[in-house]
Amino acid sequence: MNITVVGTGYVGLVTGACLADTGNHVFCLDVDAAKIAKLNAGGLPIFEPGLDAVVARNRAAGRLVFSTDVEAGVAHGVLQFIAVGTPPGEDGSADLSHVLAAARSIGRNMGDYRVVVNKSTVPVGTADEVRAALGEELANRNLRIGYSVVSNPEFLKEGAAIEDFMRPDRIVIGSDDEHASALLRQLYAPFQRNHERILHMSVRSAELTKYAANAMLATRISFMNDLAMLAERLGADIEEVRRGIGSDPRIGFHFLYPGAGFGGSCFPKDVKALQRTAESSGRPLRVLAAVEQVNEAQKHVLGEKVRARFGEDLQGRRFAVWGLAFKPNTDDMREAASRTLIEDLLAAGAAVRAFDPVAGEEARRLYAGEKRVEIVNSAQAALAGAEALVIVTEWLEFRSPDFAAIKRELGTAAIFDGRNLYDPATLKEMGFEYFPIGRRT
């Protein structure tokens, strides 16, 4: 099939590459000429494990092209995927300007039937707005052309997006048009060979499903973080509690790990957007308000632990920070807990020397004007001259480090662990002061 994907960000690029990998001819369209030039030169605008190989082989096979040519992109595919950003507005609601601009571009250029597929994460009712925008553009051209608007939300995890797309848990299709549904079922047939994965539902239900999924996962994280803080007060160990409740099959172990708070481009934005949708409908989601409050507080916990140990005035002290991305296997630092930690340390007068295996370039861009923040190229280099070590992201290479080398470098043998990577008893035997999240030390 001929497919057009509007937007070459995280969702659009993964979607386009993976659909091309199953034999489709995919036209990836973007108005950002610099991004398209980078893609055509063999580069990627994002880091995602395995994506470079998928893009390269499908470009070489002629199944994947990148262009700024809107007219050609609209002419290419009957299925037009909109996968542009929906950043939060000032009130936390999703900004649909890019989505509606993409829809209008399709309406201004389409010459026959098109199915517009909302892949972006959008509030309930967005399909109606897209449908209206398409209708207005066609009316301006005095054309009567059939079209459909469907919702097909993505459920990709950063760091595992290729696997998630190629072996999906479910494929949600929100549509009230049988022909459009049949086209999407044909498109996703290669992912259905093992068992039925398509969940067909109304457009509005599909739009809400995406937000509900992310909100549920965020709720589990905030619940465990809140519980971890209580465990510290009560002298309990949150790791033992996690195993105790996770062994209940009704609960399970997924997303039960306490830490430094969730971040990234999805959970914080989607929690806010769903709250705004609920408030505008007159039915606020009080649980989600608590989820957001707990998460914002949790991002300050590491800084609070550092100040509790070394005092409120940290001038003259430097701290090593391991991990800057909001999670492993990505370079995404949006809403990352590391940014809150660094802000807290700087506010107390400290300096920071930090390392991340992938997000170093992004961190250098973010802190280009801050003389007290140095981004280095190795975990060992981050330790030089540091008072203590703070771990924010659970990269694999941090899980079994050379503790003797760490101890030699630090002014104080202290580790503040925002991801509970180590065994408290073992670190105590090694002579470390250990400050995890919710664990008995």
Short mmCIF file of N, CA, C and O in Angstrom, two decimals, residues 165-266:
data_model
loop_
_atom_site.label_atom_id
_atom_site.label_comp_id
_atom_site.label_asym_id
_atom_site.label_seq_id
_atom_site.Cartn_x
_atom_site.Cartn_y
_atom_site.Cartn_z
N PHE A 165 6.05 -1.67 17.90
CA PHE A 165 5.29 -1.51 16.67
C PHE A 165 5.17 -2.84 15.92
O PHE A 165 4.09 -3.18 15.42
N MET A 166 6.26 -3.58 15.85
CA MET A 166 6.25 -4.82 15.07
C MET A 166 5.53 -5.96 15.78
O MET A 166 5.03 -6.87 15.12
N ARG A 167 5.49 -5.92 17.11
CA ARG A 167 4.80 -6.95 17.88
C ARG A 167 3.87 -6.30 18.89
O ARG A 167 4.09 -6.34 20.10
N PRO A 168 2.81 -5.67 18.40
CA PRO A 168 1.95 -4.87 19.29
C PRO A 168 1.09 -5.73 20.22
O PRO A 168 0.70 -6.85 19.87
N ASP A 169 0.82 -5.19 21.40
CA ASP A 169 -0.14 -5.84 22.31
C ASP A 169 -1.54 -5.72 21.74
O ASP A 169 -2.35 -6.63 21.83
N ARG A 170 -1.83 -4.54 21.18
CA ARG A 170 -3.14 -4.29 20.58
C ARG A 170 -2.99 -3.19 19.55
O ARG A 170 -2.06 -2.39 19.59
N ILE A 171 -3.94 -3.20 18.60
CA ILE A 171 -4.01 -2.16 17.58
C ILE A 171 -5.41 -1.57 17.68
O ILE A 171 -6.40 -2.23 17.36
N VAL A 172 -5.50 -0.36 18.17
CA VAL A 172 -6.79 0.28 18.40
C VAL A 172 -7.18 1.08 17.16
O VAL A 172 -6.41 1.93 16.68
N ILE A 173 -8.36 0.79 16.63
CA ILE A 173 -8.89 1.51 15.48
C ILE A 173 -10.24 2.09 15.86
O ILE A 173 -11.19 1.36 16.15
N GLY A 174 -10.31 3.41 15.88
CA GLY A 174 -11.57 4.09 16.14
C GLY A 174 -12.13 4.62 14.84
O GLY A 174 -11.57 5.54 14.24
N SER A 175 -13.24 4.04 14.40
CA SER A 175 -13.78 4.40 13.09
C SER A 175 -15.26 4.10 13.02
O SER A 175 -15.73 3.11 13.60
N ASP A 176 -15.98 4.96 12.29
CA ASP A 176 -17.40 4.69 12.03
C ASP A 176 -17.62 4.49 10.53
O ASP A 176 -18.75 4.57 10.04
N ASP A 177 -16.54 4.24 9.79
CA ASP A 177 -16.60 4.05 8.35
C ASP A 177 -16.05 2.67 8.01
O ASP A 177 -14.88 2.39 8.25
N GLU A 178 -16.90 1.81 7.46
CA GLU A 178 -16.49 0.43 7.19
C GLU A 178 -15.35 0.35 6.18
O GLU A 178 -14.44 -0.47 6.32
N HIS A 179 -15.37 1.20 5.16
CA HIS A 179 -14.31 1.16 4.15
C HIS A 179 -12.97 1.58 4.75
O HIS A 179 -11.93 0.93 4.51
N ALA A 180 -12.97 2.63 5.54
CA ALA A 180 -11.74 3.08 6.20
C ALA A 180 -11.22 2.00 7.13
O ALA A 180 -10.01 1.72 7.17
N SER A 181 -12.11 1.37 7.88
CA SER A 181 -11.71 0.29 8.79
C SER A 181 -11.09 -0.87 8.02
O SER A 181 -10.09 -1.46 8.46
N ALA A 182 -11.66 -1.19 6.86
CA ALA A 182 -11.14 -2.29 6.05
C ALA A 182 -9.74 -1.97 5.54
O ALA A 182 -8.87 -2.86 5.50
N LEU A 183 -9.49 -0.73 5.16
CA LEU A 183 -8.16 -0.35 4.70
C LEU A 183 -7.12 -0.48 5.81
O LEU A 183 -6.00 -0.96 5.58
N LEU A 184 -7.49 -0.05 7.01
CA LEU A 184 -6.56 -0.17 8.13
C LEU A 184 -6.34 -1.63 8.52
O LEU A 184 -5.23 -2.03 8.88
N ARG A 185 -7.39 -2.42 8.45
CA ARG A 185 -7.22 -3.85 8.74
C ARG A 185 -6.28 -4.49 7.72
O ARG A 185 -5.44 -5.33 8.07
N GLN A 186 -6.39 -4.09 6.45
CA GLN A 186 -5.47 -4.59 5.43
C GLN A 186 -4.04 -4.16 5.73
O GLN A 186 -3.10 -4.95 5.61
N LEU A 187 -3.87 -2.91 6.14
CA LEU A 187 -2.54 -2.38 6.44
C LEU A 187 -1.88 -3.15 7.58
O LEU A 187 -0.69 -3.46 7.53
N TYR A 188 -2.67 -3.46 8.60
CA TYR A 188 -2.12 -4.10 9.79
C TYR A 188 -2.16 -5.63 9.74
O TYR A 188 -1.81 -6.29 10.72
N ALA A 189 -2.56 -6.19 8.61
CA ALA A 189 -2.62 -7.65 8.50
C ALA A 189 -1.30 -8.35 8.83
O ALA A 189 -1.30 -9.41 9.47
N PRO A 190 -0.13 -7.80 8.43
CA PRO A 190 1.12 -8.48 8.78
C PRO A 190 1.38 -8.62 10.27
O PRO A 190 2.17 -9.46 10.69
N PHE A 191 0.72 -7.78 11.07
CA PHE A 191 0.92 -7.83 12.52
C PHE A 191 -0.12 -8.69 13.22
O PHE A 191 -0.17 -8.76 14.43
N GLN A 192 -0.96 -9.35 12.42
CA GLN A 192 -2.08 -10.12 12.95
C GLN A 192 -1.90 -11.63 12.78
O GLN A 192 -2.81 -12.39 13.09
N ARG A 193 -0.76 -12.06 12.27
CA ARG A 193 -0.61 -13.46 11.90
C ARG A 193 -0.70 -14.41 13.08
O ARG A 193 -1.20 -15.54 12.97
N ASN A 194 -0.22 -13.97 14.24
CA ASN A 194 -0.22 -14.85 15.42
C ASN A 194 -1.60 -14.94 16.05
O ASN A 194 -2.09 -16.02 16.35
N HIS A 195 -2.21 -13.79 16.29
CA HIS A 195 -3.57 -13.76 16.83
C HIS A 195 -4.18 -12.39 16.59
O HIS A 195 -3.48 -11.45 16.19
N GLU A 196 -5.47 -12.28 16.80
CA GLU A 196 -6.19 -11.03 16.56
C GLU A 196 -5.73 -9.97 17.57
O GLU A 196 -5.82 -10.16 18.78
N ARG A 197 -5.26 -8.85 17.03
CA ARG A 197 -4.80 -7.76 17.89
C ARG A 197 -5.62 -6.49 17.71
O ARG A 197 -5.48 -5.55 18.49
N ILE A 198 -6.44 -6.43 16.68
CA ILE A 198 -7.20 -5.22 16.40
C ILE A 198 -8.40 -5.11 17.35
O ILE A 198 -9.18 -6.05 17.51
N LEU A 199 -8.51 -3.95 17.96
CA LEU A 199 -9.66 -3.62 18.79
C LEU A 199 -10.40 -2.49 18.08
O LEU A 199 -9.91 -1.36 18.00
N HIS A 200 -11.57 -2.80 17.56
CA HIS A 200 -12.35 -1.80 16.84
C HIS A 200 -13.33 -1.14 17.79
O HIS A 200 -14.01 -1.82 18.56
N MET A 201 -13.39 0.19 17.74
CA MET A 201 -14.27 0.92 18.65
C MET A 201 -14.64 2.25 18.01
O MET A 201 -14.21 2.57 16.90
N SER A 202 -15.46 3.02 18.71
CA SER A 202 -15.84 4.33 18.22
C SER A 202 -14.62 5.25 18.23
O SER A 202 -13.65 5.02 18.95
N VAL A 203 -14.68 6.32 17.45
CA VAL A 203 -13.57 7.26 17.36
C VAL A 203 -13.28 7.87 18.72
O VAL A 203 -12.13 7.95 19.17
N ARG A 204 -14.31 8.32 19.41
CA ARG A 204 -14.11 8.96 20.72
C ARG A 204 -13.56 7.99 21.76
O ARG A 204 -12.74 8.37 22.60
N SER A 205 -13.98 6.75 21.70
CA SER A 205 -13.43 5.76 22.63
C SER A 205 -11.95 5.52 22.38
O SER A 205 -11.16 5.38 23.31
N ALA A 206 -11.57 5.50 21.10
CA ALA A 206 -10.16 5.30 20.76
C ALA A 206 -9.33 6.48 21.25
O ALA A 206 -8.23 6.30 21.78
N GLU A 207 -9.84 7.69 21.07
CA GLU A 207 -9.11 8.87 21.54
C GLU A 207 -8.93 8.84 23.06
O GLU A 207 -7.85 9.16 23.57
N LEU A 208 -9.96 8.41 23.77
CA LEU A 208 -9.87 8.36 25.23
C LEU A 208 -8.99 7.21 25.70
O LEU A 208 -8.30 7.31 26.72
N THR A 209 -8.97 6.11 24.94
CA THR A 209 -8.17 4.94 25.32
C THR A 209 -6.70 5.29 25.47
O THR A 209 -6.03 4.84 26.41
N LYS A 210 -6.17 6.08 24.53
CA LYS A 210 -4.76 6.44 24.60
C LYS A 210 -4.45 7.21 25.88
O LYS A 210 -3.49 6.91 26.60
N TYR A 211 -5.23 8.22 26.17
CA TYR A 211 -5.02 9.01 27.38
C TYR A 211 -5.20 8.16 28.63
O TYR A 211 -4.45 8.27 29.61
N ALA A 212 -6.22 7.30 28.61
CA ALA A 212 -6.50 6.46 29.78
C ALA A 212 -5.36 5.51 30.06
O ALA A 212 -5.00 5.27 31.23
N ALA A 213 -4.74 4.95 29.01
CA ALA A 213 -3.63 4.02 29.20
C ALA A 213 -2.45 4.72 29.87
O ALA A 213 -1.88 4.21 30.85
N ASN A 214 -2.06 5.87 29.36
CA ASN A 214 -0.93 6.58 29.94
C ASN A 214 -1.24 7.08 31.35
O ASN A 214 -0.38 7.08 32.23
N ALA A 215 -2.49 7.51 31.57
CA ALA A 215 -2.86 7.98 32.90
C ALA A 215 -2.83 6.84 33.92
O ALA A 215 -2.41 7.04 35.07
N MET A 216 -3.24 5.65 33.51
CA MET A 216 -3.20 4.51 34.42
C MET A 216 -1.77 4.16 34.80
O MET A 216 -1.45 3.91 35.98
N LEU A 217 -0.86 4.14 33.82
CA LEU A 217 0.53 3.83 34.11
C LEU A 217 1.16 4.90 34.99
O LEU A 217 1.91 4.58 35.93
N ALA A 218 0.85 6.15 34.72
CA ALA A 218 1.36 7.24 35.56
C ALA A 218 0.84 7.11 36.99
O ALA A 218 1.56 7.40 37.95
N THR A 219 -0.40 6.67 37.12
CA THR A 219 -1.00 6.50 38.45
C THR A 219 -0.27 5.43 39.25
O THR A 219 0.00 5.60 40.45
N ARG A 220 0.08 4.34 38.60
CA ARG A 220 0.83 3.29 39.30
C ARG A 220 2.19 3.81 39.78
O ARG A 220 2.62 3.51 40.90
N ILE A 221 2.85 4.58 38.93
CA ILE A 221 4.16 5.10 39.32
C ILE A 221 4.02 6.03 40.51
O ILE A 221 4.77 5.92 41.50
N SER A 222 3.09 6.97 40.44
CA SER A 222 2.94 7.91 41.56
C SER A 222 2.48 7.22 42.83
O SER A 222 2.90 7.59 43.93
N PHE A 223 1.64 6.22 42.71
CA PHE A 223 1.22 5.48 43.90
C PHE A 223 2.42 4.84 44.59
O PHE A 223 2.59 4.93 45.80
N MET A 224 3.29 4.20 43.81
CA MET A 224 4.47 3.55 44.39
C MET A 224 5.44 4.58 44.96
O MET A 224 6.07 4.34 46.01
N ASN A 225 5.58 5.71 44.31
CA ASN A 225 6.46 6.75 44.86
C ASN A 225 5.92 7.30 46.17
O ASN A 225 6.68 7.54 47.11
N ASP A 226 4.63 7.52 46.23
CA ASP A 226 4.01 7.99 47.47
C ASP A 226 4.18 6.95 48.57
O ASP A 226 4.50 7.28 49.73
N LEU A 227 3.97 5.70 48.21
CA LEU A 227 4.09 4.62 49.18
C LEU A 227 5.54 4.47 49.65
O LEU A 227 5.80 4.17 50.82
N ALA A 228 6.49 4.72 48.75
CA ALA A 228 7.91 4.63 49.11
C ALA A 228 8.26 5.66 50.18
O ALA A 228 9.02 5.37 51.11
N MET A 229 7.72 6.86 50.04
CA MET A 229 7.99 7.89 51.05
C MET A 229 7.39 7.51 52.40
O MET A 229 7.97 7.77 53.46
N LEU A 230 6.23 6.86 52.36
CA LEU A 230 5.63 6.38 53.61
C LEU A 230 6.48 5.26 54.20
O LEU A 230 6.68 5.20 55.43
N ALA A 231 6.98 4.36 53.35
CA ALA A 231 7.80 3.26 53.84
C ALA A 231 9.03 3.79 54.58
O ALA A 231 9.43 3.24 55.61
N GLU A 232 9.63 4.85 54.07
CA GLU A 232 10.79 5.44 54.75
C GLU A 232 10.42 5.90 56.16
O GLU A 232 11.18 5.69 57.12
N ARG A 233 9.27 6.53 56.28
CA ARG A 233 8.83 7.03 57.59
C ARG A 233 8.54 5.88 58.56
O ARG A 233 8.79 6.00 59.77
N LEU A 234 8.02 4.78 58.03
CA LEU A 234 7.58 3.68 58.89
C LEU A 234 8.66 2.64 59.14
O LEU A 234 8.46 1.71 59.92
N GLY A 235 9.81 2.79 58.48
CA GLY A 235 10.87 1.80 58.64
C GLY A 235 10.64 0.53 57.85
O GLY A 235 11.23 -0.51 58.13
N ALA A 236 9.78 0.60 56.83
CA ALA A 236 9.54 -0.55 55.95
C ALA A 236 10.45 -0.42 54.73
O ALA A 236 11.06 0.62 54.49
N ASP A 237 10.53 -1.48 53.94
CA ASP A 237 11.37 -1.49 52.73
C ASP A 237 10.44 -1.62 51.53
O ASP A 237 9.75 -2.63 51.36
N ILE A 238 10.42 -0.59 50.67
CA ILE A 238 9.50 -0.58 49.54
C ILE A 238 9.77 -1.71 48.56
O ILE A 238 8.86 -2.19 47.88
N GLU A 239 11.00 -2.20 48.49
CA GLU A 239 11.30 -3.31 47.59
C GLU A 239 10.61 -4.58 48.07
O GLU A 239 10.08 -5.35 47.26
N GLU A 240 10.60 -4.80 49.36
CA GLU A 240 9.88 -5.96 49.90
C GLU A 240 8.38 -5.80 49.70
O GLU A 240 7.67 -6.76 49.35
N VAL A 241 7.88 -4.57 49.88
CA VAL A 241 6.46 -4.30 49.66
C VAL A 241 6.10 -4.51 48.19
O VAL A 241 5.06 -5.09 47.87
N ARG A 242 6.98 -4.04 47.29
CA ARG A 242 6.74 -4.20 45.85
C ARG A 242 6.57 -5.67 45.48
O ARG A 242 5.65 -6.04 44.74
N ARG A 243 7.47 -6.51 46.01
CA ARG A 243 7.36 -7.95 45.71
C ARG A 243 6.09 -8.53 46.32
O ARG A 243 5.45 -9.40 45.74
N GLY A 244 5.74 -8.03 47.48
CA GLY A 244 4.55 -8.55 48.16
C GLY A 244 3.26 -8.26 47.42
O GLY A 244 2.38 -9.12 47.34
N ILE A 245 3.14 -7.06 46.88
CA ILE A 245 1.90 -6.74 46.17
C ILE A 245 1.96 -7.15 44.70
O ILE A 245 0.94 -7.51 44.11
N GLY A 246 3.15 -7.12 44.11
CA GLY A 246 3.27 -7.48 42.70
C GLY A 246 3.00 -8.94 42.42
O GLY A 246 2.61 -9.30 41.31
N SER A 247 3.19 -9.78 43.43
CA SER A 247 2.94 -11.21 43.25
C SER A 247 1.45 -11.52 43.14
O SER A 247 1.07 -12.62 42.75
N ASP A 248 0.61 -10.55 43.49
CA ASP A 248 -0.84 -10.70 43.29
C ASP A 248 -1.12 -10.55 41.80
O ASP A 248 -0.86 -9.48 41.23
N PRO A 249 -1.64 -11.57 41.13
CA PRO A 249 -1.85 -11.49 39.67
C PRO A 249 -2.82 -10.38 39.27
O PRO A 249 -2.81 -9.94 38.12
N ARG A 250 -3.65 -9.93 40.21
CA ARG A 250 -4.55 -8.83 39.88
C ARG A 250 -3.80 -7.50 39.78
O ARG A 250 -4.29 -6.54 39.19
N ILE A 251 -2.59 -7.45 40.33
CA ILE A 251 -1.80 -6.23 40.34
C ILE A 251 -0.62 -6.35 39.38
O ILE A 251 -0.43 -5.52 38.49
N GLY A 252 0.19 -7.40 39.54
CA GLY A 252 1.34 -7.61 38.66
C GLY A 252 2.49 -6.68 39.01
O GLY A 252 2.37 -5.78 39.84
N PHE A 253 3.63 -6.90 38.35
CA PHE A 253 4.86 -6.17 38.69
C PHE A 253 5.14 -4.96 37.80
O PHE A 253 6.03 -4.18 38.11
N HIS A 254 4.43 -4.82 36.70
CA HIS A 254 4.73 -3.72 35.78
C HIS A 254 4.44 -2.36 36.41
O HIS A 254 3.43 -2.16 37.06
N PHE A 255 5.38 -1.44 36.20
CA PHE A 255 5.24 -0.06 36.66
C PHE A 255 5.01 0.04 38.17
O PHE A 255 4.29 0.90 38.64
N LEU A 256 5.68 -0.83 38.91
CA LEU A 256 5.61 -0.79 40.37
C LEU A 256 6.96 -0.40 40.98
O LEU A 256 7.18 -0.66 42.15
N TYR A 257 7.82 0.20 40.19
CA TYR A 257 9.15 0.55 40.70
C TYR A 257 9.17 2.01 41.16
O TYR A 257 8.97 2.91 40.35
N PRO A 258 9.42 2.25 42.42
CA PRO A 258 9.54 3.64 42.89
C PRO A 258 10.81 4.27 42.35
O PRO A 258 11.76 3.57 41.98
N GLY A 259 10.83 5.58 42.29
CA GLY A 259 12.01 6.25 41.75
C GLY A 259 11.96 7.74 41.96
O GLY A 259 11.39 8.23 42.94
N ALA A 260 12.52 8.46 41.00
CA ALA A 260 12.67 9.91 41.11
C ALA A 260 11.57 10.66 40.38
O ALA A 260 11.66 11.87 40.18
N GLY A 261 10.52 9.97 39.96
CA GLY A 261 9.41 10.61 39.26
C GLY A 261 9.45 10.33 37.77
O GLY A 261 10.50 10.11 37.19
N PHE A 262 8.27 10.35 37.15
CA PHE A 262 8.21 10.08 35.71
C PHE A 262 8.38 11.38 34.92
O PHE A 262 8.10 12.48 35.39
N GLY A 263 8.88 11.22 33.69
CA GLY A 263 9.09 12.36 32.80
C GLY A 263 8.84 11.95 31.37
O GLY A 263 8.08 11.03 31.10
N GLY A 264 9.53 12.62 30.44
CA GLY A 264 9.38 12.29 29.03
C GLY A 264 8.35 13.13 28.33
O GLY A 264 7.78 14.08 28.88
N SER A 265 8.08 12.75 27.10
CA SER A 265 7.18 13.53 26.25
C SER A 265 5.72 13.11 26.36
O SER A 265 4.86 13.77 25.79
N CYS A 266 5.44 12.02 27.07
CA CYS A 266 4.07 11.48 27.07
C CYS A 266 3.36 11.62 28.41
O CYS A 266 2.36 12.35 28.51
#
